[in-house]
Structures are given as C-alpha cells and as structure tokens.
mmCIF file of C-alpha atoms in Angstrom:
data_model
loop_
_atom_site.group_PDB
_atom_site.id
_atom_site.type_symbol
_atom_site.label_atom_id
_atom_site.label_comp_id
_atom_site.label_asym_id
_atom_site.label_seq_id
_atom_site.Cartn_x
_atom_site.Cartn_y
_atom_site.Cartn_z
ATOM 1 C CA MET A 1 -32.470 -12.162 30.032
ATOM 2 C CA ALA A 2 -31.347 -15.146 27.979
ATOM 3 C CA GLY A 3 -32.850 -13.559 24.906
ATOM 4 C CA THR A 4 -30.934 -10.347 25.574
ATOM 5 C CA GLY A 5 -27.676 -12.293 25.871
ATOM 6 C CA THR A 6 -28.329 -14.030 22.578
ATOM 7 C CA GLN A 7 -29.058 -10.705 20.898
ATOM 8 C CA ASP A 8 -25.874 -9.192 22.335
ATOM 9 C CA SER A 9 -23.836 -12.144 21.060
ATOM 10 C CA ALA A 10 -25.385 -11.836 17.622
ATOM 11 C CA ALA A 11 -24.655 -8.087 17.579
ATOM 12 C CA GLU A 12 -21.039 -8.705 18.568
ATOM 13 C CA ALA A 13 -20.679 -11.362 15.874
ATOM 14 C CA TRP A 14 -22.094 -8.971 13.278
ATOM 15 C CA THR A 15 -19.716 -6.221 14.409
ATOM 16 C CA ASP A 16 -16.773 -8.617 14.184
ATOM 17 C CA LEU A 17 -17.841 -9.680 10.699
ATOM 18 C CA ARG A 18 -18.111 -6.083 9.504
ATOM 19 C CA ASP A 19 -14.724 -5.250 11.011
ATOM 20 C CA PHE A 20 -13.155 -8.258 9.268
ATOM 21 C CA ALA A 21 -14.679 -7.183 5.946
ATOM 22 C CA ARG A 22 -13.401 -3.647 6.487
ATOM 23 C CA ARG A 23 -9.855 -4.830 7.244
ATOM 24 C CA ARG A 24 -9.909 -7.160 4.243
ATOM 25 C CA ARG A 25 -11.039 -4.287 2.012
ATOM 26 C CA LEU A 26 -8.313 -1.955 3.338
ATOM 27 C CA TYR A 27 -5.688 -4.612 2.701
ATOM 28 C CA ALA A 28 -6.956 -5.141 -0.865
ATOM 29 C CA VAL A 29 -7.003 -1.385 -1.558
ATOM 30 C CA THR A 30 -3.436 -1.042 -0.256
ATOM 31 C CA ARG A 31 -2.180 -3.906 -2.402
ATOM 32 C CA LEU A 32 -4.013 -2.480 -5.390
ATOM 33 C CA GLY A 33 -2.119 0.815 -5.272
ATOM 34 C CA ILE A 34 -4.870 2.501 -7.266
ATOM 35 C CA LEU A 35 -4.990 5.648 -5.115
ATOM 36 C CA ASP A 36 -1.631 6.623 -6.612
ATOM 37 C CA ARG A 37 -3.099 6.471 -10.133
ATOM 38 C CA ILE A 38 -6.145 8.719 -9.944
ATOM 39 C CA GLY A 39 -7.326 9.657 -13.420
ATOM 40 C CA ASP A 40 -6.216 6.394 -15.058
ATOM 41 C CA PRO A 41 -7.162 6.823 -18.765
ATOM 42 C CA VAL A 42 -8.630 3.320 -19.122
ATOM 43 C CA LEU A 43 -10.902 3.842 -16.123
ATOM 44 C CA ALA A 44 -11.833 7.287 -17.426
ATOM 45 C CA SER A 45 -12.980 5.767 -20.729
ATOM 46 C CA MET A 46 -15.065 3.164 -18.884
ATOM 47 C CA VAL A 47 -16.747 5.892 -16.850
ATOM 48 C CA ARG A 48 -17.669 7.750 -20.041
ATOM 49 C CA LEU A 49 -19.120 4.521 -21.411
ATOM 50 C CA ALA A 50 -21.167 4.015 -18.233
ATOM 51 C CA GLN A 51 -22.569 7.527 -18.554
ATOM 52 C CA SER A 52 -23.452 6.915 -22.180
ATOM 53 C CA VAL A 53 -25.284 3.624 -21.726
ATOM 54 C CA THR A 54 -27.308 4.847 -18.722
ATOM 55 C CA GLY A 55 -28.125 8.297 -20.068
ATOM 56 C CA ALA A 56 -27.099 9.773 -16.713
ATOM 57 C CA SER A 57 -25.565 13.206 -16.356
ATOM 58 C CA SER A 58 -22.637 11.857 -14.319
ATOM 59 C CA ALA A 59 -20.731 8.655 -13.674
ATOM 60 C CA ALA A 60 -17.802 7.752 -11.456
ATOM 61 C CA ILE A 61 -15.578 5.034 -10.049
ATOM 62 C CA HIS A 62 -15.058 5.119 -6.299
ATOM 63 C CA ILE A 63 -12.549 3.326 -4.098
ATOM 64 C CA TYR A 64 -13.145 3.033 -0.355
ATOM 65 C CA ASP A 65 -10.475 3.200 2.308
ATOM 66 C CA ASP A 66 -10.945 3.492 6.065
ATOM 67 C CA ARG A 67 -12.577 6.930 6.062
ATOM 68 C CA PHE A 68 -13.287 8.180 2.581
ATOM 69 C CA GLN A 69 -15.052 7.477 -0.662
ATOM 70 C CA ARG A 70 -12.254 8.348 -3.083
ATOM 71 C CA ARG A 71 -13.383 9.242 -6.605
ATOM 72 C CA ILE A 72 -10.610 8.058 -8.928
ATOM 73 C CA ALA A 73 -12.324 8.520 -12.312
ATOM 74 C CA ALA A 74 -15.393 10.526 -13.258
ATOM 75 C CA VAL A 75 -17.334 12.397 -15.915
ATOM 76 C CA ASN A 76 -19.225 15.568 -14.930
ATOM 77 C CA ALA A 77 -18.158 15.090 -11.315
ATOM 78 C CA PRO A 78 -15.035 16.365 -9.536
ATOM 79 C CA LEU A 79 -12.266 13.956 -8.500
ATOM 80 C CA VAL A 80 -12.698 14.546 -4.776
ATOM 81 C CA ASP A 81 -12.829 12.538 -1.559
ATOM 82 C CA HIS A 82 -16.019 12.354 0.480
ATOM 83 C CA PRO A 83 -16.630 11.018 4.001
ATOM 84 C CA ALA A 84 -17.539 7.351 3.628
ATOM 85 C CA GLU A 85 -20.315 7.474 6.195
ATOM 86 C CA ASP A 86 -22.245 10.032 4.110
ATOM 87 C CA ALA A 87 -21.711 8.429 0.698
ATOM 88 C CA MET A 88 -24.587 6.614 -1.019
ATOM 89 C CA CYS A 89 -22.193 3.972 -2.350
ATOM 90 C CA ARG A 90 -21.390 2.936 1.232
ATOM 91 C CA LEU A 91 -24.434 0.662 1.171
ATOM 92 C CA VAL A 92 -23.147 -1.098 -1.949
ATOM 93 C CA VAL A 93 -19.663 -1.523 -0.500
ATOM 94 C CA GLU A 94 -20.958 -2.928 2.778
ATOM 95 C CA SER A 95 -23.467 -5.308 1.189
ATOM 96 C CA GLY A 96 -21.562 -6.236 -1.969
ATOM 97 C CA GLU A 97 -24.872 -5.906 -3.828
ATOM 98 C CA ALA A 98 -25.808 -3.537 -6.659
ATOM 99 C CA ILE A 99 -28.366 -0.780 -6.104
ATOM 100 C CA ILE A 100 -30.287 0.640 -9.064
ATOM 101 C CA THR A 101 -33.150 3.044 -8.405
ATOM 102 C CA ALA A 102 -35.091 5.475 -10.580
ATOM 103 C CA ASP A 103 -35.513 7.968 -7.707
ATOM 104 C CA ALA A 104 -33.337 7.697 -4.593
ATOM 105 C CA SER A 105 -35.449 10.325 -2.782
ATOM 106 C CA HIS A 106 -38.238 7.734 -2.463
ATOM 107 C CA GLU A 107 -35.985 5.280 -0.606
ATOM 108 C CA ARG A 108 -35.619 5.620 3.164
ATOM 109 C CA ARG A 109 -32.271 3.797 3.141
ATOM 110 C CA PHE A 110 -30.658 6.921 1.614
ATOM 111 C CA ALA A 111 -32.148 9.368 4.118
ATOM 112 C CA TYR A 112 -28.750 9.732 5.840
ATOM 113 C CA SER A 113 -26.892 11.005 2.759
ATOM 114 C CA SER A 114 -26.386 14.642 1.821
ATOM 115 C CA PHE A 115 -26.264 13.519 -1.813
ATOM 116 C CA VAL A 116 -30.007 12.846 -1.602
ATOM 117 C CA GLN A 117 -30.911 15.610 0.838
ATOM 118 C CA GLY A 118 -28.706 18.398 -0.593
ATOM 119 C CA ASP A 119 -29.387 21.383 -2.849
ATOM 120 C CA LEU A 120 -28.905 19.312 -6.047
ATOM 121 C CA PRO A 121 -30.293 15.981 -4.852
ATOM 122 C CA VAL A 122 -29.472 12.724 -6.592
ATOM 123 C CA ARG A 123 -32.557 11.095 -8.050
ATOM 124 C CA PHE A 124 -31.532 8.430 -10.557
ATOM 125 C CA TYR A 125 -28.821 6.263 -9.020
ATOM 126 C CA ALA A 126 -27.155 3.063 -10.213
ATOM 127 C CA SER A 127 -24.193 1.641 -8.316
ATOM 128 C CA LEU A 128 -22.456 -1.708 -8.854
ATOM 129 C CA PRO A 129 -19.817 -3.242 -6.553
ATOM 130 C CA LEU A 130 -16.246 -3.654 -7.778
ATOM 131 C CA GLN A 131 -14.861 -6.881 -6.335
ATOM 132 C CA ILE A 132 -11.282 -8.146 -6.509
ATOM 133 C CA SER A 133 -9.012 -10.434 -4.492
ATOM 134 C CA GLY A 134 -11.497 -13.176 -3.758
ATOM 135 C CA HIS A 135 -14.751 -11.223 -3.896
ATOM 136 C CA THR A 136 -13.545 -8.325 -1.735
ATOM 137 C CA THR A 137 -15.539 -5.180 -2.578
ATOM 138 C CA VAL A 138 -13.099 -2.278 -2.875
ATOM 139 C CA GLY A 139 -15.390 0.289 -4.481
ATOM 140 C CA THR A 140 -18.153 1.003 -6.944
ATOM 141 C CA LEU A 141 -18.997 1.954 -10.491
ATOM 142 C CA CYS A 142 -21.934 4.325 -10.330
ATOM 143 C CA ALA A 143 -24.041 6.568 -12.570
ATOM 144 C CA PHE A 144 -26.293 9.276 -11.160
ATOM 145 C CA ASP A 145 -28.493 12.180 -12.133
ATOM 146 C CA THR A 146 -30.643 14.886 -10.564
ATOM 147 C CA VAL A 147 -33.468 13.756 -12.859
ATOM 148 C CA ALA A 148 -35.318 10.512 -12.125
ATOM 149 C CA HIS A 149 -35.482 7.852 -14.820
ATOM 150 C CA GLN A 150 -35.627 4.086 -15.285
ATOM 151 C CA LEU A 151 -33.073 1.806 -16.897
ATOM 152 C CA THR A 152 -34.140 -0.841 -19.365
ATOM 153 C CA PRO A 153 -32.971 -4.444 -18.838
ATOM 154 C CA GLU A 154 -30.578 -3.968 -21.754
ATOM 155 C CA GLN A 155 -29.072 -0.858 -20.155
ATOM 156 C CA ILE A 156 -28.627 -2.705 -16.854
ATOM 157 C CA GLN A 157 -26.881 -5.570 -18.636
ATOM 158 C CA ASN A 158 -24.585 -3.132 -20.432
ATOM 159 C CA LEU A 159 -23.748 -1.419 -17.144
ATOM 160 C CA GLU A 160 -22.969 -4.776 -15.541
ATOM 161 C CA ASP A 161 -20.668 -5.590 -18.476
ATOM 162 C CA ILE A 162 -18.820 -2.297 -17.971
ATOM 163 C CA ALA A 163 -18.455 -3.036 -14.261
ATOM 164 C CA GLU A 164 -16.937 -6.389 -15.172
ATOM 165 C CA LEU A 165 -14.443 -4.633 -17.449
ATOM 166 C CA VAL A 166 -13.549 -2.246 -14.621
ATOM 167 C CA ARG A 167 -13.038 -5.180 -12.251
ATOM 168 C CA ALA A 168 -10.822 -6.926 -14.791
ATOM 169 C CA HIS A 169 -8.737 -3.780 -15.271
ATOM 170 C CA LEU A 170 -8.341 -3.377 -11.502
ATOM 171 C CA GLU A 171 -7.195 -6.985 -11.269
ATOM 172 C CA LEU A 172 -4.602 -6.351 -13.986
ATOM 173 C CA MET A 173 -3.435 -3.251 -12.173
ATOM 174 C CA GLN A 174 -3.076 -5.289 -8.990
ATOM 175 C CA VAL A 175 -1.015 -7.939 -10.802
ATOM 176 C CA ALA A 176 1.217 -5.219 -12.242
ATOM 177 C CA GLN A 177 1.587 -3.710 -8.775
ATOM 178 C CA GLU A 178 2.535 -7.080 -7.295
ATOM 179 C CA LEU A 179 5.060 -7.802 -10.044
ATOM 180 C CA GLY A 180 6.614 -4.406 -9.549
ATOM 181 C CA ARG A 181 6.766 -4.976 -5.805
ATOM 182 C CA GLN A 182 8.374 -8.380 -6.240
ATOM 183 C CA ALA A 183 11.001 -6.877 -8.529
ATOM 184 C CA THR A 184 11.941 -4.145 -6.090
ATOM 185 C CA GLU A 185 11.196 -5.579 -2.617
ATOM 186 C CA ASP A 186 12.590 -8.461 -0.645
ATOM 187 C CA SER A 187 9.582 -10.711 -0.058
ATOM 188 C CA LEU A 188 10.514 -11.616 3.534
ATOM 189 C CA THR A 189 11.498 -8.258 4.990
ATOM 190 C CA GLY A 190 10.006 -5.617 2.698
ATOM 191 C CA ALA A 191 13.445 -4.040 2.274
ATOM 192 C CA SER A 192 14.710 -3.188 -1.203
ATOM 193 C CA SER A 193 15.851 -6.162 -3.242
ATOM 194 C CA ARG A 194 19.530 -6.441 -4.232
ATOM 195 C CA ALA A 195 18.766 -5.398 -7.801
ATOM 196 C CA ALA A 196 16.700 -2.411 -6.698
ATOM 197 C CA PHE A 197 19.333 -1.338 -4.166
ATOM 198 C CA ASP A 198 22.119 -1.513 -6.754
ATOM 199 C CA SER A 199 20.006 0.515 -9.178
ATOM 200 C CA LEU A 200 19.307 3.223 -6.592
ATOM 201 C CA LEU A 201 22.971 3.313 -5.595
ATOM 202 C CA ALA A 202 24.038 3.683 -9.242
ATOM 203 C CA GLN A 203 21.597 6.575 -9.599
ATOM 204 C CA ALA A 204 22.953 8.217 -6.435
ATOM 205 C CA LEU A 205 26.508 7.933 -7.721
ATOM 206 C CA GLN A 206 25.528 9.506 -11.040
ATOM 207 C CA GLU A 207 23.903 12.383 -9.180
ATOM 208 C CA ARG A 208 27.023 12.721 -7.056
ATOM 209 C CA GLU A 209 29.109 13.168 -10.184
ATOM 210 C CA ALA A 210 26.744 15.934 -11.276
ATOM 211 C CA ASP A 211 26.228 17.848 -8.029
ATOM 212 C CA GLY A 212 28.873 16.559 -5.609
ATOM 213 C CA ALA A 213 26.311 15.304 -3.075
ATOM 214 C CA ASP A 214 27.620 13.046 -0.329
ATOM 215 C CA VAL A 215 26.881 9.317 -0.645
ATOM 216 C CA VAL A 216 27.649 6.725 2.021
ATOM 217 C CA VAL A 217 26.981 2.983 1.871
ATOM 218 C CA ALA A 218 26.881 0.796 4.975
ATOM 219 C CA LEU A 219 26.889 -3.010 4.926
ATOM 220 C CA ILE A 220 25.397 -4.823 7.904
ATOM 221 C CA ASP A 221 25.769 -8.462 8.910
ATOM 222 C CA ILE A 222 23.919 -10.204 11.757
ATOM 223 C CA ASP A 223 26.510 -11.756 14.035
ATOM 224 C CA ASP A 224 26.069 -15.482 14.717
ATOM 225 C CA PHE A 225 22.825 -15.587 12.763
ATOM 226 C CA LYS A 226 23.234 -19.347 12.358
ATOM 227 C CA VAL A 227 23.015 -19.725 16.141
ATOM 228 C CA ILE A 228 19.554 -18.135 16.145
ATOM 229 C CA ASN A 229 18.374 -20.535 13.437
ATOM 230 C CA ASP A 230 19.950 -23.578 15.133
ATOM 231 C CA THR A 231 18.748 -22.851 18.668
ATOM 232 C CA ARG A 232 15.407 -21.083 18.096
ATOM 233 C CA GLY A 233 14.401 -22.309 14.647
ATOM 234 C CA HIS A 234 14.230 -20.736 11.206
ATOM 235 C CA GLY A 235 10.996 -18.972 12.070
ATOM 236 C CA ARG A 236 12.789 -16.969 14.719
ATOM 237 C CA GLY A 237 15.630 -16.319 12.304
ATOM 238 C CA ASP A 238 13.155 -14.912 9.796
ATOM 239 C CA ALA A 239 11.682 -12.758 12.558
ATOM 240 C CA ALA A 240 15.158 -11.351 13.276
ATOM 241 C CA LEU A 241 15.564 -10.397 9.621
ATOM 242 C CA ARG A 242 12.193 -8.656 9.555
ATOM 243 C CA TRP A 243 13.037 -6.924 12.853
ATOM 244 C CA ILE A 244 16.295 -5.505 11.506
ATOM 245 C CA ALA A 245 14.717 -4.273 8.269
ATOM 246 C CA ALA A 246 11.919 -2.514 10.148
ATOM 247 C CA ARG A 247 14.209 -1.064 12.835
ATOM 248 C CA LEU A 248 16.703 0.292 10.320
ATOM 249 C CA THR A 249 13.895 1.930 8.372
ATOM 250 C CA ASP A 250 12.466 3.498 11.541
ATOM 251 C CA LEU A 251 15.833 4.641 12.868
ATOM 252 C CA LEU A 252 17.149 6.137 9.645
ATOM 253 C CA GLY A 253 13.986 7.697 8.248
ATOM 254 C CA PRO A 254 12.555 7.891 4.730
ATOM 255 C CA GLU A 255 15.659 9.432 3.143
ATOM 256 C CA ALA A 256 17.720 6.261 3.680
ATOM 257 C CA VAL A 257 17.369 3.172 1.475
ATOM 258 C CA VAL A 258 17.483 -0.142 3.314
ATOM 259 C CA GLY A 259 18.139 -3.233 1.201
ATOM 260 C CA ARG A 260 18.558 -6.921 1.890
ATOM 261 C CA ILE A 261 21.432 -8.090 -0.285
ATOM 262 C CA GLY A 262 22.017 -11.604 1.040
ATOM 263 C CA GLY A 263 20.854 -14.152 3.593
ATOM 264 C CA ASP A 264 21.601 -12.123 6.734
ATOM 265 C CA GLU A 265 23.243 -9.118 5.087
ATOM 266 C CA PHE A 266 21.684 -5.713 4.666
ATOM 267 C CA ALA A 267 22.883 -2.568 2.944
ATOM 268 C CA VAL A 268 21.993 1.052 3.638
ATOM 269 C CA LEU A 269 22.309 3.951 1.217
ATOM 270 C CA LEU A 270 22.699 7.346 2.892
ATOM 271 C CA ARG A 271 22.870 10.813 1.385
ATOM 272 C CA ALA A 272 24.990 12.047 4.256
ATOM 273 C CA THR A 273 28.299 13.667 5.088
ATOM 274 C CA ARG A 274 30.970 11.669 6.881
ATOM 275 C CA GLU A 275 30.061 13.385 10.171
ATOM 276 C CA SER A 276 26.315 12.804 9.977
ATOM 277 C CA ALA A 277 26.859 9.271 8.681
ATOM 278 C CA THR A 278 28.900 8.454 11.782
ATOM 279 C CA ALA A 279 25.947 9.342 14.018
ATOM 280 C CA LEU A 280 23.650 7.215 11.843
ATOM 281 C CA LEU A 281 26.024 4.264 12.122
ATOM 282 C CA GLN A 282 25.698 4.407 15.893
ATOM 283 C CA LYS A 283 21.906 4.332 15.475
ATOM 284 C CA MET A 284 22.205 1.249 13.260
ATOM 285 C CA ALA A 285 24.166 -0.570 15.944
ATOM 286 C CA SER A 286 21.170 -0.230 18.287
ATOM 287 C CA ALA A 287 18.755 -1.851 15.819
ATOM 288 C CA PRO A 288 18.759 -5.301 17.518
ATOM 289 C CA VAL A 289 17.779 -3.853 20.927
ATOM 290 C CA GLY A 290 14.596 -5.471 22.213
ATOM 291 C CA PHE A 291 14.768 -8.655 20.168
ATOM 292 C CA ASP A 292 14.805 -12.068 21.820
ATOM 293 C CA PRO A 293 17.301 -13.725 21.674
ATOM 294 C CA PRO A 294 19.769 -10.824 21.829
ATOM 295 C CA PHE A 295 22.250 -10.438 18.964
ATOM 296 C CA SER A 296 24.624 -7.839 17.570
ATOM 297 C CA LEU A 297 25.540 -6.415 14.182
ATOM 298 C CA SER A 298 28.796 -5.946 12.330
ATOM 299 C CA ILE A 299 28.682 -2.730 10.317
ATOM 300 C CA GLY A 300 31.083 -1.331 7.769
ATOM 301 C CA ALA A 301 30.697 1.901 5.836
ATOM 302 C CA ALA A 302 32.366 3.660 2.950
ATOM 303 C CA GLN A 303 31.925 7.140 1.546
ATOM 304 C CA ALA A 304 31.784 7.569 -2.219
ATOM 305 C CA GLU A 305 34.829 9.049 -3.915
ATOM 306 C CA PRO A 306 35.299 10.405 -7.449
ATOM 307 C CA GLY A 307 35.260 7.554 -9.952
ATOM 308 C CA ASP A 308 33.423 5.124 -7.661
ATOM 309 C CA ASP A 309 30.878 2.754 -9.159
ATOM 310 C CA VAL A 310 28.516 0.380 -7.376
ATOM 311 C CA ARG A 311 31.035 -2.449 -7.252
ATOM 312 C CA SER A 312 33.975 -0.438 -5.923
ATOM 313 C CA LEU A 313 31.949 1.330 -3.233
ATOM 314 C CA MET A 314 30.274 -1.875 -2.081
ATOM 315 C CA ARG A 315 33.643 -3.643 -2.011
ATOM 316 C CA ARG A 316 35.127 -1.010 0.316
ATOM 317 C CA ALA A 317 32.086 -1.120 2.587
ATOM 318 C CA ASP A 318 32.336 -4.918 2.641
ATOM 319 C CA SER A 319 35.985 -4.740 3.708
ATOM 320 C CA GLU A 320 35.062 -2.342 6.508
ATOM 321 C CA MET A 321 32.294 -4.661 7.649
ATOM 322 C CA TYR A 322 34.604 -7.648 7.923
ATOM 323 C CA ALA A 323 37.144 -5.498 9.746
ATOM 324 C CA ALA A 324 34.396 -4.510 12.212
ATOM 325 C CA LYS A 325 33.440 -8.173 12.629
ATOM 326 C CA ALA A 326 37.091 -8.994 13.414
ATOM 327 C CA ARG A 327 37.188 -6.181 15.973
ATOM 328 C CA GLY A 328 33.875 -7.363 17.448
ATOM 329 C CA ARG A 329 32.264 -3.899 17.421
ATOM 330 C CA PRO A 330 30.603 -1.459 14.978
ATOM 331 C CA PRO A 331 32.731 1.212 13.289
ATOM 332 C CA SER A 332 33.113 4.565 14.997
ATOM 333 C CA SER A 333 33.118 6.524 11.733
ATOM 334 C CA ALA A 334 32.339 6.251 8.041
ATOM 335 C CA ALA A 335 35.480 5.060 6.306
ATOM 336 C CA GLY A 336 36.788 6.683 3.167
#
C-alpha cells in the first residue's frame, strides 16, 4: 500500500508539473501576440529555407495554445488549426526536445496521430522546439514528407540554425508587442494609457465631424482614495484601481474605451446618445459594488459638440465631475 501511495504522489506531482508548463506556455503565447500575425513574411521565408535544407516536401511553424496546434507559416501545407492531442509536434512541445526521424511509421510513439496513420502518412519528420521567455516552448519548426529519408549531420545543423533564427524573430516580435502594450496600456490596471485615450478620443471627434456620430466622455474619480491607501495600505489602493478598470470594462462592454488618466482618475469614451449615455453613467456608479473597503465614485460627463477638440471636451467633463463631487452623487444625465 505504501508503494501505491508513493506512486500516486509521483503521478500527482507529474500532473502538476505538466499543468504548470501548460499554463506558462499559454501565458507566453498570449504575450507573444503571434496568433494575430499569421503569415508573417519573415517566418514564411524561414519555413521555405527549412524545406530547402531538409529536402522535405513541406515545412511549417506551429504555435500551441490550450487546444490547438496553430500553423502560422508553411510551405506546401495549409495554414490551419489542428487538435493538439492528435498533432505529432505535441511530443516536442511537451518534452522541449527535438525529434528527427527518417520514418515516423516505424516509431510507436506516433501511433496515436492521424498524421502517421492517415491516407497520406507522414514518413520523414523533423521537429525542433521553439523556446522563448525563459526556455518556455511555445511551438515548433518542423519539416515533413510522405517519403522516408535521412538527414545528414550538416542538414541537421542547418535546420537547428534556422530554428534559432525563428526563435530570435519570435523574441523580437514579443519585445515589439510589449513595447506597443506599454505605450497604449496603463501598466497597473490594463486600461488605456492617457496618451492612447487622447488619441482615440481625437479620432472619435474627427469621425463625428464626418458622420455626426454621438460622442460622450465621462471622467471618474475615486472618492477618498487617500483614505484607502492610508488605512489599508497602497496594495489595497492598487487593488481598488484594478477593480474599477475591470468593472468599468465589464459593465460598459467592448465598444467603450476605458482609460486611466491620473492617479485615481479614469476616463470613458462612449459612442452613445445623451439618453443611452445616461443609463451607462448609472452603470458606472455601481462599479465599486463588492469591493472591500466600500467606496464611491464621482462621475462627470460631457457630450461632444461641433468644434470640440480633446481639450475642450475633457475640460467640460472635468467640470461636471467636480460638480458631482460637490453634490456627493453621480450625475443623472450626460451634460452638454
């Protein structure tokens, strides 16, 4: 019985380790943002090079998320998703080790995969892990063929060099993604940065001049925010800021833009009429509900008028917010 308990503990530890690796990979893939750039020309050229040096009929770069092997660049293979549990490259992703075989049909470890057992079975197969963010395997560079053949040591070295170039390009893409995120997102709350919010508001006002669409801006201030910091600590104050950003986003939906424009000040851009904006303002007032310690918001709103620019519209919304703070309650309508 003791042996069984030890085996169960070891199995649980292995499951926990695999789950941790999976979550780390998903986080890295999300931060990479590569799934929004399928068909990247640099990756496409590297895939063609991999096909050339191996003599294979096909080559591809795959990225793995929670459920799928996502083919993001390929030659002589469609850019499609495939269930991860059936993909041959799953073994490379899980182990972090390359697999190169002249004939995959002779290897029992691939018996589960329809790629080996299908009508046009893969024979030659070479797959190398793509690791970023501290050796996290996010996908593979692979070459494959329905005809079996061996690679020479020189070909293997060349393929490894190409995989290194792919990894370096993915790292650069991740850096670019992070820099772009830092320029447009508030690092604490994930809301739009002040610069990004102003830019989006300017664009909305330009569109309003062209098509007459309604634009409303609301400014939001956390009442007595200093009290939260002084009595519960800055960590709890930061939590309140994150809470408000998330709640506003959830309450208002994807069409609204939520930005953090100061220490405890937020701004919301709405494409809404005065009537619909009034209902949304009431939703905003409920954003603090459920947070400990309880707090309230002062909210002021202004609807864009002909000739408004970012500064004039924000100034009117700011005046309405301070008027609401003096009244001690949120506004009942969107001011003009």
